N, CA, C and O atoms as a GROMACS GRO file, in nm:
protein
  608
    1MET      N    1   6.661  10.993  25.013
    1MET     CA    2   6.653  11.124  24.952
    1MET      C    3   6.594  11.221  25.055
    1MET      O    4   6.492  11.191  25.116
    2SER      N    5   6.656  11.333  25.074
    2SER     CA    6   6.606  11.431  25.171
    2SER      C    7   6.490  11.508  25.110
    2SER      O    8   6.472  11.512  24.988
    3GLU      N    9   6.409  11.571  25.198
    3GLU     CA   10   6.295  11.650  25.152
    3GLU      C   11   6.340  11.760  25.056
    3GLU      O   12   6.269  11.791  24.961
    4ALA      N   13   6.454  11.817  25.079
    4ALA     CA   14   6.502  11.930  24.998
    4ALA      C   15   6.536  11.888  24.856
    4ALA      O   16   6.531  11.972  24.766
    5THR      N   17   6.570  11.762  24.832
    5THR     CA   18   6.613  11.720  24.699
    5THR      C   19   6.501  11.654  24.618
    5THR      O   20   6.526  11.608  24.507
    6ILE      N   21   6.381  11.649  24.671
    6ILE     CA   22   6.270  11.587  24.599
    6ILE      C   23   6.216  11.684  24.495
    6ILE      O   24   6.182  11.798  24.528
    7ASP      N   25   6.207  11.640  24.370
    7ASP     CA   26   6.147  11.719  24.264
    7ASP      C   27   5.999  11.682  24.257
    7ASP      O   28   5.964  11.578  24.201
    8LEU      N   29   5.914  11.765  24.315
    8LEU     CA   30   5.772  11.735  24.326
    8LEU      C   31   5.706  11.715  24.190
    8LEU      O   32   5.609  11.640  24.179
    9ALA      N   33   5.757  11.781  24.086
    9ALA     CA   34   5.700  11.768  23.953
    9ALA      C   35   5.720  11.628  23.894
    9ALA      O   36   5.652  11.591  23.798
   10GLN      N   37   5.811  11.552  23.951
   10GLN     CA   38   5.840  11.418  23.900
   10GLN      C   39   5.761  11.309  23.974
   10GLN      O   40   5.776  11.191  23.943
   11LEU      N   41   5.678  11.349  24.071
   11LEU     CA   42   5.605  11.252  24.153
   11LEU      C   43   5.466  11.225  24.096
   11LEU      O   44   5.400  11.316  24.045
   12SER      N   45   5.422  11.101  24.107
   12SER     CA   46   5.284  11.069  24.071
   12SER      C   47   5.191  11.137  24.172
   12SER      O   48   5.236  11.185  24.275
   13GLY      N   49   5.064  11.140  24.141
   13GLY     CA   50   4.967  11.200  24.232
   13GLY      C   51   4.968  11.134  24.368
   13GLY      O   52   4.961  11.203  24.470
   14LEU      N   53   4.977  11.002  24.373
   14LEU     CA   54   4.980  10.930  24.500
   14LEU      C   55   5.107  10.963  24.577
   14LEU      O   56   5.101  10.988  24.697
   15GLU      N   57   5.222  10.962  24.510
   15GLU     CA   58   5.348  10.997  24.576
   15GLU      C   59   5.345  11.139  24.630
   15GLU      O   60   5.390  11.165  24.741
   16LEU      N   61   5.292  11.231  24.549
   16LEU     CA   62   5.285  11.371  24.590
   16LEU      C   63   5.198  11.388  24.715
   16LEU      O   64   5.236  11.460  24.807
   17LEU      N   65   5.083  11.322  24.718
   17LEU     CA   66   4.996  11.331  24.837
   17LEU      C   67   5.063  11.269  24.959
   17LEU      O   68   5.059  11.327  25.068
   18ARG      N   69   5.124  11.153  24.942
   18ARG     CA   70   5.189  11.088  25.057
   18ARG      C   71   5.302  11.174  25.114
   18ARG      O   72   5.315  11.187  25.235
   19ILE      N   73   5.382  11.232  25.028
   19ILE     CA   74   5.491  11.318  25.075
   19ILE      C   75   5.435  11.450  25.126
   19ILE      O   76   5.476  11.499  25.232
   20GLY      N   77   5.342  11.507  25.051
   20GLY     CA   78   5.286  11.637  25.087
   20GLY      C   79   5.216  11.638  25.222
   20GLY      O   80   5.218  11.739  25.292
   21MET      N   81   5.155  11.528  25.259
   21MET     CA   82   5.083  11.523  25.386
   21MET      C   83   5.177  11.502  25.504
   21MET      O   84   5.137  11.521  25.619
   22THR      N   85   5.301  11.464  25.479
   22THR     CA   86   5.394  11.438  25.590
   22THR      C   87   5.508  11.539  25.599
   22THR      O   88   5.579  11.543  25.700
   23ARG      N   89   5.528  11.620  25.495
   23ARG     CA   90   5.638  11.718  25.496
   23ARG      C   91   5.615  11.823  25.603
   23ARG      O   92   5.503  11.870  25.622
   24THR      N   93   5.720  11.860  25.670
   24THR     CA   94   5.710  11.965  25.771
   24THR      C   95   5.702  12.103  25.709
   24THR      O   96   5.653  12.197  25.772
   25ASP      N   97   5.750  12.116  25.585
   25ASP     CA   98   5.751  12.247  25.519
   25ASP      C   99   5.642  12.260  25.413
   25ASP      O  100   5.652  12.347  25.326
   26ARG      N  101   5.539  12.177  25.418
   26ARG     CA  102   5.433  12.184  25.318
   26ARG      C  103   5.351  12.311  25.336
   26ARG      O  104   5.340  12.363  25.447
   27PRO      N  105   5.294  12.361  25.228
   27PRO     CA  106   5.208  12.479  25.242
   27PRO      C  107   5.079  12.443  25.315
   27PRO      O  108   5.038  12.327  25.314
   28PRO      N  109   5.014  12.540  25.377
   28PRO     CA  110   4.887  12.512  25.445
   28PRO      C  111   4.780  12.471  25.344
   28PRO      O  112   4.787  12.508  25.227
   29PHE      N  113   4.682  12.395  25.391
   29PHE     CA  114   4.570  12.355  25.306
   29PHE      C  115   4.443  12.354  25.389
   29PHE      O  116   4.449  12.366  25.512
   30ILE      N  117   4.329  12.338  25.324
   30ILE     CA  118   4.199  12.346  25.390
   30ILE      C  119   4.188  12.250  25.509
   30ILE      O  120   4.120  12.279  25.607
   31GLY      N  121   4.256  12.138  25.500
   31GLY     CA  122   4.252  12.040  25.609
   31GLY      C  123   4.308  12.093  25.739
   31GLY      O  124   4.265  12.051  25.846
   32ASP      N  125   4.404  12.185  25.732
   32ASP     CA  126   4.460  12.245  25.854
   32ASP      C  127   4.352  12.322  25.928
   32ASP      O  128   4.341  12.313  26.050
   33MET      N  129   4.274  12.398  25.855
   33MET     CA  130   4.170  12.480  25.916
   33MET      C  131   4.062  12.392  25.982
   33MET      O  132   4.008  12.428  26.087
   34LEU      N  133   4.032  12.280  25.922
   34LEU     CA  134   3.927  12.192  25.974
   34LEU      C  135   3.979  12.088  26.073
   34LEU      O  136   3.900  12.020  26.138
   35GLY      N  137   4.111  12.076  26.084
   35GLY     CA  138   4.167  11.971  26.168
   35GLY      C  139   4.156  11.834  26.102
   35GLY      O  140   4.141  11.733  26.171
   36MET      N  141   4.164  11.830  25.972
   36MET     CA  142   4.148  11.706  25.896
   36MET      C  143   4.263  11.610  25.923
   36MET      O  144   4.380  11.649  25.925
   37GLU      N  145   4.227  11.485  25.943
   37GLU     CA  146   4.324  11.378  25.963
   37GLU      C  147   4.324  11.289  25.839
   37GLU      O  148   4.218  11.258  25.784
   38VAL      N  149   4.442  11.249  25.796
   38VAL     CA  150   4.455  11.159  25.682
   38VAL      C  151   4.470  11.018  25.737
   38VAL      O  152   4.570  10.985  25.800
   39ASP      N  153   4.369  10.935  25.712
   39ASP     CA  154   4.372  10.797  25.760
   39ASP      C  155   4.432  10.700  25.658
   39ASP      O  156   4.505  10.609  25.695
   40GLU      N  157   4.401  10.721  25.530
   40GLU     CA  158   4.451  10.630  25.425
   40GLU      C  159   4.474  10.707  25.296
   40GLU      O  160   4.398  10.798  25.262
   41LEU      N  161   4.578  10.669  25.225
   41LEU     CA  162   4.607  10.720  25.091
   41LEU      C  163   4.651  10.602  25.007
   41LEU      O  164   4.764  10.554  25.020
   42GLU      N  165   4.562  10.554  24.922
   42GLU     CA  166   4.593  10.441  24.834
   42GLU      C  167   4.554  10.478  24.692
   42GLU      O  168   4.484  10.577  24.670
   43HIS      N  169   4.598  10.401  24.596
   43HIS     CA  170   4.564  10.426  24.456
   43HIS      C  171   4.412  10.415  24.439
   43HIS      O  172   4.355  10.308  24.455
   44GLY      N  173   4.348  10.529  24.406
   44GLY     CA  174   4.205  10.530  24.380
   44GLY      C  175   4.116  10.534  24.503
   44GLY      O  176   3.994  10.527  24.491
   45ARG      N  177   4.176  10.545  24.623
   45ARG     CA  178   4.096  10.545  24.747
   45ARG      C  179   4.167  10.624  24.855
   45ARG      O  180   4.286  10.603  24.881
   46VAL      N  181   4.094  10.716  24.919
   46VAL     CA  182   4.149  10.790  25.032
   46VAL      C  183   4.045  10.798  25.143
   46VAL      O  184   3.924  10.790  25.118
   47VAL      N  185   4.093  10.813  25.266
   47VAL     CA  186   4.006  10.827  25.383
   47VAL      C  187   4.060  10.941  25.469
   47VAL      O  188   4.174  10.938  25.513
   48PHE      N  189   3.975  11.041  25.491
   48PHE     CA  190   4.006  11.155  25.577
   48PHE      C  191   3.900  11.163  25.686
   48PHE      O  192   3.790  11.111  25.669
   49ALA      N  193   3.933  11.228  25.796
   49ALA     CA  194   3.836  11.245  25.905
   49ALA      C  195   3.850  11.382  25.969
   49ALA      O  196   3.957  11.444  25.963
   50VAL      N  197   3.742  11.429  26.030
   50VAL     CA  198   3.744  11.550  26.111
   50VAL      C  199   3.660  11.525  26.235
   50VAL      O  200   3.571  11.440  26.236
   51ARG      N  201   3.690  11.600  26.339
   51ARG     CA  202   3.607  11.600  26.460
   51ARG      C  203   3.523  11.726  26.457
   51ARG      O  204   3.574  11.836  26.437
   52THR      N  205   3.393  11.710  26.478
   52THR     CA  206   3.306  11.827  26.480
   52THR      C  207   3.339  11.912  26.602
   52THR      O  208   3.391  11.862  26.702
   53ARG      N  209   3.307  12.039  26.591
   53ARG     CA  210   3.332  12.132  26.702
   53ARG      C  211   3.230  12.246  26.693
   53ARG      O  212   3.170  12.267  26.588
   54PRO      N  213   3.212  12.320  26.802
   54PRO     CA  214   3.109  12.424  26.805
   54PRO      C  215   3.119  12.527  26.692
   54PRO      O  216   3.016  12.576  26.646
   55ASP      N  217   3.240  12.560  26.647
   55ASP     CA  218   3.249  12.660  26.540
   55ASP      C  219   3.214  12.604  26.402
   55ASP      O  220   3.222  12.677  26.303
   56PHE      N  221   3.177  12.477  26.394
   56PHE     CA  222   3.125  12.418  26.270
   56PHE      C  223   2.973  12.432  26.261
   56PHE      O  224   2.914  12.387  26.163
   57ALA      N  225   2.910  12.493  26.359
   57ALA     CA  226   2.763  12.496  26.368
   57ALA      C  227   2.698  12.581  26.260
   57ALA      O  228   2.751  12.683  26.217
   58ASN      N  229   2.582  12.535  26.218
   58ASN     CA  230   2.492  12.614  26.135
   58ASN      C  231   2.396  12.688  26.229
   58ASN      O  232   2.404  12.668  26.350
   59PRO      N  233   2.305  12.770  26.178
   59PRO     CA  234   2.214  12.843  26.268
   59PRO      C  235   2.125  12.752  26.354
   59PRO      O  236   2.072  12.797  26.456
   60LEU      N  237   2.107  12.627  26.316
   60LEU     CA  238   2.026  12.534  26.394
   60LEU      C  239   2.105  12.466  26.506
   60LEU      O  240   2.048  12.395  26.588
   61GLY      N  241   2.238  12.487  26.507
   61GLY     CA  242   2.321  12.430  26.612
   61GLY      C  243   2.380  12.294  26.581
   61GLY      O  244   2.447  12.234  26.665
   62THR      N  245   2.357  12.244  26.460
   62THR     CA  246   2.420  12.118  26.420
   62THR      C  247   2.534  12.151  26.323
   62THR      O  248   2.550  12.266  26.281
   63THR      N  249   2.613  12.050  26.287
   63THR     CA  250   2.727  12.070  26.198
   63THR      C  251   2.680  12.119  26.060
   63THR      O  252   2.592  12.059  25.999
   64HIS      N  253   2.739  12.228  26.014
   64HIS     CA  254   2.706  12.287  25.885
   64HIS      C  255   2.734  12.187  25.773
   64HIS      O  256   2.833  12.115  25.777
   65GLY      N  257   2.645  12.183  25.675
   65GLY     CA  258   2.661  12.093  25.562
   65GLY      C  259   2.789  12.115  25.484
   65GLY      O  260   2.839  12.024  25.417
   66GLY      N  261   2.843  12.236  25.491
   66GLY     CA  262   2.966  12.264  25.420
   66GLY      C  263   3.084  12.183  25.470
   66GLY      O  264   3.180  12.160  25.396
   67ILE      N  265   3.078  12.140  25.596
   67ILE     CA  266   3.186  12.055  25.649
   67ILE      C  267   3.186  11.921  25.575
   67ILE      O  268   3.292  11.875  25.531
   68CYS      N  269   3.069  11.859  25.562
   68CYS     CA  270   3.061  11.732  25.488
   68CYS      C  271   3.093  11.753  25.340
   68CYS      O  272   3.158  11.669  25.278
   69ALA      N  273   3.046  11.865  25.283
   69ALA     CA  274   3.076  11.893  25.143
   69ALA      C  275   3.226  11.907  25.121
   69ALA      O  276   3.280  11.857  25.022
   70THR      N  277   3.293  11.975  25.214
   70THR     CA  278   3.439  11.991  25.202
   70THR      C  279   3.509  11.858  25.218
   70THR      O  280   3.603  11.828  25.144
   71LEU      N  281   3.465  11.778  25.314
   71LEU     CA  282   3.522  11.643  25.330
   71LEU      C  283   3.504  11.562  25.202
   71LEU      O  284   3.599  11.500  25.154
   72LEU      N  285   3.384  11.563  25.146
   72LEU     CA  286   3.358  11.486  25.025
   72LEU      C  287   3.440  11.539  24.907
   72LEU      O  288   3.499  11.460  24.834
   73ASP      N  289   3.445  11.669  24.888
   73ASP     CA  290   3.524  11.726  24.780
   73ASP      C  291   3.671  11.686  24.796
   73ASP      O  292   3.738  11.655  24.697
   74SER      N  293   3.719  11.686  24.919
   74SER     CA  294   3.859  11.651  24.946
   74SER      C  295   3.888  11.505  24.917
   74SER      O  296   3.984  11.474  24.847
   75VAL      N  297   3.807  11.415  24.969
   75VAL     CA  298   3.837  11.272  24.950
   75VAL      C  299   3.814  11.226  24.807
   75VAL      O  300   3.888  11.143  24.755
   76MET      N  301   3.710  11.279  24.744
   76MET     CA  302   3.685  11.237  24.606
   76MET      C  303   3.791  11.294  24.512
   76MET      O  304   3.841  11.223  24.425
   77GLY      N  305   3.825  11.422  24.529
   77GLY     CA  306   3.929  11.482  24.446
   77GLY      C  307   4.065  11.415  24.468
   77GLY      O  308   4.137  11.388  24.373
   78CYS      N  309   4.097  11.390  24.594
   78CYS     CA  310   4.226  11.326  24.623
   78CYS      C  311   4.229  11.182  24.575
   78CYS      O  312   4.335  11.132  24.536
   79ALA      N  313   4.114  11.113  24.575
   79ALA     CA  314   4.110  10.977  24.520
   79ALA      C  315   4.148  10.982  24.372
   79ALA      O  316   4.224  10.898  24.324
   80VAL      N  317   4.095  11.081  24.300
   80VAL     CA  318   4.132  11.100  24.160
   80VAL      C  319   4.282  11.132  24.151
   80VAL      O  320   4.353  11.074  24.069
   81HIS      N  321   4.328  11.223  24.235
   81HIS     CA  322   4.469  11.265  24.233
   81HIS      C  323   4.563  11.145  24.248
   81HIS      O  324   4.669  11.142  24.185
   82THR      N  325   4.526  11.048  24.331
   82THR     CA  326   4.614  10.932  24.354
   82THR      C  327   4.637  10.848  24.229
   82THR      O  328   4.730  10.768  24.225
   83THR      N  329   4.553  10.866  24.128
   83THR     CA  330   4.565  10.785  24.007
   83THR      C  331   4.643  10.854  23.896
   83THR      O  332   4.669  10.794  23.791
   84LEU      N  333   4.681  10.980  23.918
   84LEU     CA  334   4.740  11.060  23.810
   84LEU      C  335   4.892  11.043  23.802
   84LEU      O  336   4.960  11.024  23.903
   85ASP      N  337   4.942  11.051  23.681
   85ASP     CA  338   5.086  11.045  23.657
   85ASP      C  339   5.151  11.177  23.696
   85ASP      O  340   5.084  11.277  23.718
   86ALA      N  341   5.283  11.175  23.705
   86ALA     CA  342   5.359  11.296  23.733
   86ALA      C  343   5.327  11.402  23.628
   86ALA      O  344   5.313  11.372  23.510
   87GLY      N  345   5.314  11.526  23.674
   87GLY     CA  346   5.288  11.637  23.584
   87GLY      C  347   5.143  11.653  23.541
   87GLY      O  348   5.111  11.742  23.463
   88VAL      N  349   5.055  11.568  23.593
   88VAL     CA  350   4.914  11.575  23.558
   88VAL      C  351   4.837  11.622  23.680
   88VAL      O  352   4.857  11.571  23.790
   89GLY      N  353   4.748  11.720  23.661
   89GLY     CA  354   4.668  11.772  23.770
   89GLY      C  355   4.520  11.752  23.743
   89GLY      O  356   4.482  11.686  23.646
   90TYR      N  357   4.438  11.809  23.827
   90TYR     CA  358   4.293  11.799  23.812
   90TYR      C  359   4.229  11.916  23.884
   90TYR      O  360   4.294  11.985  23.963
   91THR      N  361   4.103  11.937  23.857
   91THR     CA  362   4.022  12.028  23.936
   91THR      C  363   3.878  11.978  23.934
   91THR      O  364   3.836  11.912  23.839
   92THR      N  365   3.805  12.011  24.038
   92THR     CA  366   3.665  11.969  24.046
   92THR      C  367   3.584  12.046  23.943
   92THR      O  368   3.589  12.169  23.938
   93LEU      N  369   3.509  11.974  23.862
   93LEU     CA  370   3.421  12.032  23.762
   93LEU      C  371   3.278  12.036  23.815
   93LEU      O  372   3.203  12.130  23.787
   94GLU      N  373   3.241  11.934  23.893
   94GLU     CA  374   3.105  11.924  23.944
   94GLU      C  375   3.109  11.844  24.074
   94GLU      O  376   3.185  11.748  24.088
   95LEU      N  377   3.025  11.886  24.169
   95LEU     CA  378   3.015  11.820  24.299
   95LEU      C  379   2.868  11.805  24.334
   95LEU      O  380   2.793  11.902  24.331
   96LYS      N  381   2.826  11.684  24.368
   96LYS     CA  382   2.688  11.656  24.408
   96LYS      C  383   2.692  11.594  24.546
   96LYS      O  384   2.762  11.495  24.568
   97VAL      N  385   2.618  11.653  24.640
   97VAL     CA  386   2.615  11.604  24.778
   97VAL      C  387   2.472  11.576  24.820
   97VAL      O  388   2.382  11.656  24.794
   98ASN      N  389   2.450  11.463  24.885
   98ASN     CA  390   2.324  11.427  24.947
   98ASN      C  391   2.346  11.418  25.097
   98ASN      O  392   2.434  11.346  25.143
   99TYR      N  393   2.266  11.491  25.172
   99TYR     CA  394   2.275  11.490  25.319
   99TYR      C  395   2.169  11.394  25.374
   99TYR      O  396   2.054  11.398  25.331
  100ILE      N  397   2.210  11.309  25.468
  100ILE     CA  398   2.122  11.206  25.521
  100ILE      C  399   2.076  11.236  25.663
  100ILE      O  400   1.959  11.215  25.696
  101ARG      N  401   2.168  11.284  25.747
  101ARG     CA  402   2.132  11.310  25.887
  101ARG      C  403   2.213  11.426  25.942
  101ARG      O  404   2.323  11.456  25.895
  102ALA      N  405   2.156  11.490  26.044
  102ALA     CA  406   2.226  11.598  26.114
  102ALA      C  407   2.332  11.538  26.206
  102ALA      O  408   2.319  11.426  26.253
  103VAL      N  409   2.436  11.617  26.231
  103VAL     CA  410   2.546  11.574  26.317
  103VAL      C  411   2.568  11.681  26.424
  103VAL      O  412   2.578  11.799  26.391
  104PRO      N  413   2.577  11.641  26.552
  104PRO     CA  414   2.604  11.739  26.657
  104PRO      C  415   2.746  11.795  26.645
  104PRO      O  416   2.830  11.738  26.575
  105THR      N  417   2.770  11.904  26.712
  105THR     CA  418   2.902  11.971  26.708
  105THR      C  419   2.985  11.937  26.831
  105THR      O  420   3.069  12.017  26.873
  106ASP      N  421   2.963  11.822  26.888
  106ASP     CA  422   3.022  11.785  27.018
  106ASP      C  423   3.145  11.695  27.009
  106ASP      O  424   3.172  11.619  27.102
  107GLY      N  425   3.220  11.703  26.899
  107GLY     CA  426   3.342  11.624  26.888
  107GLY      C  427   3.323  11.491  26.818
  107GLY      O  428   3.411  11.405  26.824
  108GLN      N  429   3.211  11.472  26.752
  108GLN     CA  430   3.189  11.351  26.672
  108GLN      C  431   3.298  11.339  26.566
  108GLN      O  432   3.331  11.437  26.500
  109ARG      N  433   3.352  11.221  26.550
  109ARG     CA  434   3.450  11.198  26.442
  109ARG      C  435   3.374  11.156  26.317
  109ARG      O  436   3.309  11.052  26.314
  110LEU      N  437   3.385  11.238  26.214
  110LEU     CA  438   3.327  11.207  26.085
  110LEU      C  439   3.436  11.153  25.995
  110LEU      O  440   3.542  11.214  25.981
  111THR      N  441   3.411  11.038  25.933
  111THR     CA  442   3.509  10.975  25.847
  111THR      C  443   3.455  10.972  25.705
  111THR      O  444   3.344  10.924  25.680
  112ALA      N  445   3.535  11.022  25.612
  112ALA     CA  446   3.495  11.028  25.472
  112ALA      C  447   3.587  10.939  25.389
  112ALA      O  448   3.709  10.941  25.405
  113THR      N  449   3.526  10.860  25.302
  113THR     CA  450   3.600  10.773  25.211
  113THR      C  451   3.566  10.813  25.069
  113THR      O  452   3.449  10.825  25.033
  114GLY      N  453   3.668  10.832  24.988
  114GLY     CA  454   3.649  10.863  24.847
  114GLY      C  455   3.713  10.756  24.761
  114GLY      O  456   3.825  10.711  24.788
  115THR      N  457   3.642  10.714  24.656
  115THR     CA  458   3.696  10.614  24.564
  115THR      C  459   3.666  10.656  24.421
  115THR      O  460   3.562  10.714  24.392
  116THR      N  461   3.758  10.626  24.333
  116THR     CA  462   3.737  10.659  24.193
  116THR      C  463   3.638  10.561  24.132
  116THR      O  464   3.630  10.445  24.170
  117ILE      N  465   3.563  10.613  24.036
  117ILE     CA  466   3.472  10.529  23.956
  117ILE      C  467   3.533  10.510  23.817
  117ILE      O  468   3.538  10.399  23.765
  118HIS      N  469   3.579  10.622  23.760
  118HIS     CA  470   3.638  10.620  23.625
  118HIS      C  471   3.742  10.730  23.615
  118HIS      O  472   3.717  10.844  23.656
  119VAL      N  473   3.857  10.696  23.562
  119VAL     CA  474   3.960  10.798  23.534
  119VAL      C  475   3.998  10.783  23.388
  119VAL      O  476   4.060  10.684  23.348
  120GLY      N  477   3.961  10.883  23.311
  120GLY     CA  478   3.991  10.884  23.168
  120GLY      C  479   4.100  10.984  23.136
  120GLY      O  480   4.169  11.034  23.226
  121ARG      N  481   4.115  11.014  23.010
  121ARG     CA  482   4.219  11.108  22.967
  121ARG      C  483   4.183  11.253  23.001
  121ARG      O  484   4.271  11.332  23.035
  122THR      N  485   4.055  11.288  22.993
  122THR     CA  486   4.015  11.428  23.014
  122THR      C  487   3.924  11.449  23.134
  122THR      O  488   3.917  11.561  23.186
  123THR      N  489   3.855  11.346  23.179
  123THR     CA  490   3.768  11.359  23.296
  123THR      C  491   3.780  11.236  23.385
  123THR      O  492   3.824  11.129  23.342
  124ALA      N  493   3.741  11.255  23.511
  124ALA     CA  494   3.739  11.144  23.606
  124ALA      C  495   3.615  11.161  23.693
  124ALA      O  496   3.568  11.272  23.714
  125THR      N  497   3.563  11.050  23.741
  125THR     CA  498   3.451  11.054  23.835
  125THR      C  499   3.488  10.975  23.959
  125THR      O  500   3.565  10.880  23.955
  126ALA      N  501   3.428  11.018  24.071
  126ALA     CA  502   3.453  10.949  24.198
  126ALA      C  503   3.328  10.960  24.283
  126ALA      O  504   3.240  11.042  24.258
  127GLU      N  505   3.322  10.876  24.384
  127GLU     CA  506   3.211  10.878  24.479
  127GLU      C  507   3.267  10.882  24.620
  127GLU      O  508   3.381  10.841  24.644
  128GLY      N  509   3.187  10.933  24.712
  128GLY     CA  510   3.232  10.943  24.850
  128GLY      C  511   3.119  10.923  24.948
  128GLY      O  512   3.002  10.942  24.916
  129ARG      N  513   3.158  10.884  25.070
  129ARG     CA  514   3.063  10.863  25.179
  129ARG      C  515   3.122  10.921  25.306
  129ARG      O  516   3.242  10.910  25.331
  130VAL      N  517   3.038  10.984  25.387
  130VAL     CA  518   3.076  11.032  25.519
  130VAL      C  519   2.991  10.956  25.620
  130VAL      O  520   2.868  10.951  25.610
  131VAL      N  521   3.059  10.896  25.719
  131VAL     CA  522   2.988  10.823  25.824
  131VAL      C  523   3.027  10.881  25.960
  131VAL      O  524   3.134  10.939  25.977
  132ASP      N  525   2.937  10.863  26.057
  132ASP     CA  526   2.966  10.909  26.193
  132ASP      C  527   3.036  10.798  26.271
  132ASP      O  528   3.068  10.693  26.215
  133GLU      N  529   3.059  10.820  26.400
  133GLU     CA  530   3.133  10.723  26.482
  133GLU      C  531   3.062  10.588  26.494
  133GLU      O  532   3.126  10.486  26.521
  134GLN      N  533   2.931  10.588  26.476
  134GLN     CA  534   2.854  10.463  26.482
  134GLN      C  535   2.843  10.395  26.345
  134GLN      O  536   2.775  10.294  26.331
  135GLY      N  537   2.911  10.451  26.245
  135GLY     CA  538   2.908  10.394  26.111
  135GLY      C  539   2.784  10.430  26.032
  135GLY      O  540   2.759  10.372  25.926
  136ARG      N  541   2.703  10.524  26.084
  136ARG     CA  542   2.581  10.564  26.014
  136ARG      C  543   2.615  10.665  25.904
  136ARG      O  544   2.697  10.755  25.923
  137LEU      N  545   2.552  10.647  25.790
  137LEU     CA  546   2.573  10.737  25.678
  137LEU      C  547   2.522  10.877  25.713
  137LEU      O  548   2.408  10.893  25.755
  138VAL      N  549   2.608  10.976  25.695
  138VAL     CA  550   2.575  11.116  25.721
  138VAL      C  551   2.551  11.189  25.588
  138VAL      O  552   2.457  11.268  25.577
  139ALA      N  553   2.635  11.163  25.489
  139ALA     CA  554   2.624  11.226  25.358
  139ALA      C  555   2.697  11.139  25.256
  139ALA      O  556   2.786  11.062  25.290
  140HIS      N  557   2.658  11.154  25.131
  140HIS     CA  558   2.730  11.087  25.023
  140HIS      C  559   2.726  11.176  24.901
  140HIS      O  560   2.643  11.266  24.892
  141GLY      N  561   2.817  11.150  24.808
  141GLY     CA  562   2.823  11.237  24.692
  141GLY      C  563   2.901  11.177  24.578
  141GLY      O  564   2.959  11.069  24.587
  142THR      N  565   2.901  11.252  24.470
  142THR     CA  566   2.980  11.217  24.352
  142THR      C  567   3.047  11.344  24.300
  142THR      O  568   3.006  11.456  24.331
  143THR      N  569   3.150  11.323  24.222
  143THR     CA  570   3.220  11.435  24.159
  143THR      C  571   3.261  11.400  24.018
  143THR      O  572   3.279  11.283  23.984
  144THR      N  573   3.274  11.503  23.938
  144THR     CA  574   3.339  11.493  23.809
  144THR      C  575   3.457  11.590  23.814
  144THR      O  576   3.441  11.706  23.852
  145CYS      N  577   3.572  11.541  23.776
  145CYS     CA  578   3.693  11.624  23.774
  145CYS      C  579   3.744  11.632  23.631
  145CYS      O  580   3.732  11.537  23.554
  146VAL      N  581   3.801  11.748  23.597
  146VAL     CA  582   3.867  11.763  23.468
  146VAL      C  583   4.016  11.735  23.490
  146VAL      O  584   4.076  11.784  23.586
  147ILE      N  585   4.074  11.658  23.401
  147ILE     CA  586   4.217  11.623  23.409
  147ILE      C  587   4.296  11.729  23.333
  147ILE      O  588   4.264  11.762  23.218
  148LEU      N  589   4.400  11.781  23.400
  148LEU     CA  590   4.482  11.889  23.343
  148LEU      C  591   4.622  11.834  23.313
  148LEU      O  592   4.705  11.821  23.403
  149ARG      N  593   4.646  11.805  23.191
  149ARG     CA  594   4.776  11.747  23.152
  149ARG      C  595   4.880  11.857  23.137
  149ARG      O  596   4.858  11.954  23.065
  150GLY      N  597   4.992  11.841  23.206
  150GLY     CA  598   5.101  11.937  23.197
  150GLY      C  599   5.079  12.067  23.275
  150GLY      O  600   5.151  12.164  23.254
  151ASN      N  601   4.981  12.068  23.364
  151ASN     CA  602   4.949  12.191  23.438
  151ASN      C  603   4.931  12.167  23.586
  151ASN      O  604   4.838  12.223  23.644
  152ARG      N  605   5.013  12.089  23.650
  152ARG     CA  606   4.993  12.064  23.791
  152ARG      C  607   5.027  12.183  23.873
  152ARG      O  608   5.016  12.178  23.995
   0.00000   0.00000   0.00000
């Protein structure tokens, strides 16, 4: 089936993400701005990564916490998305982030993993972790998402 003949509304959340991340004509998303790389997309689990850079700096000269928050929001939300049926959407209702260590802006690869905890009819929860190149925990978090039936 060619890209032009795919009916996106008929795809499960996992299928939509897998196709959406590889299509040449996909709309831009936050990951483009951050240079986000998609490492894994599986049912209930996703892994994304970014490389830090000088324009990610906070006033102290280390990577701004918003970078990790965005990574966590992305992987946890997308982990939920991978479990949804065609025509079902979601949005983040709540996001909790804990920061563990500062990260330099010198090209460190930060890897974030998001996994679902519970996916119900109206809400879903997920957890996420961001680690640096040495596997050290940088940040972790949880999310609650509201499930939107018929409104993708």
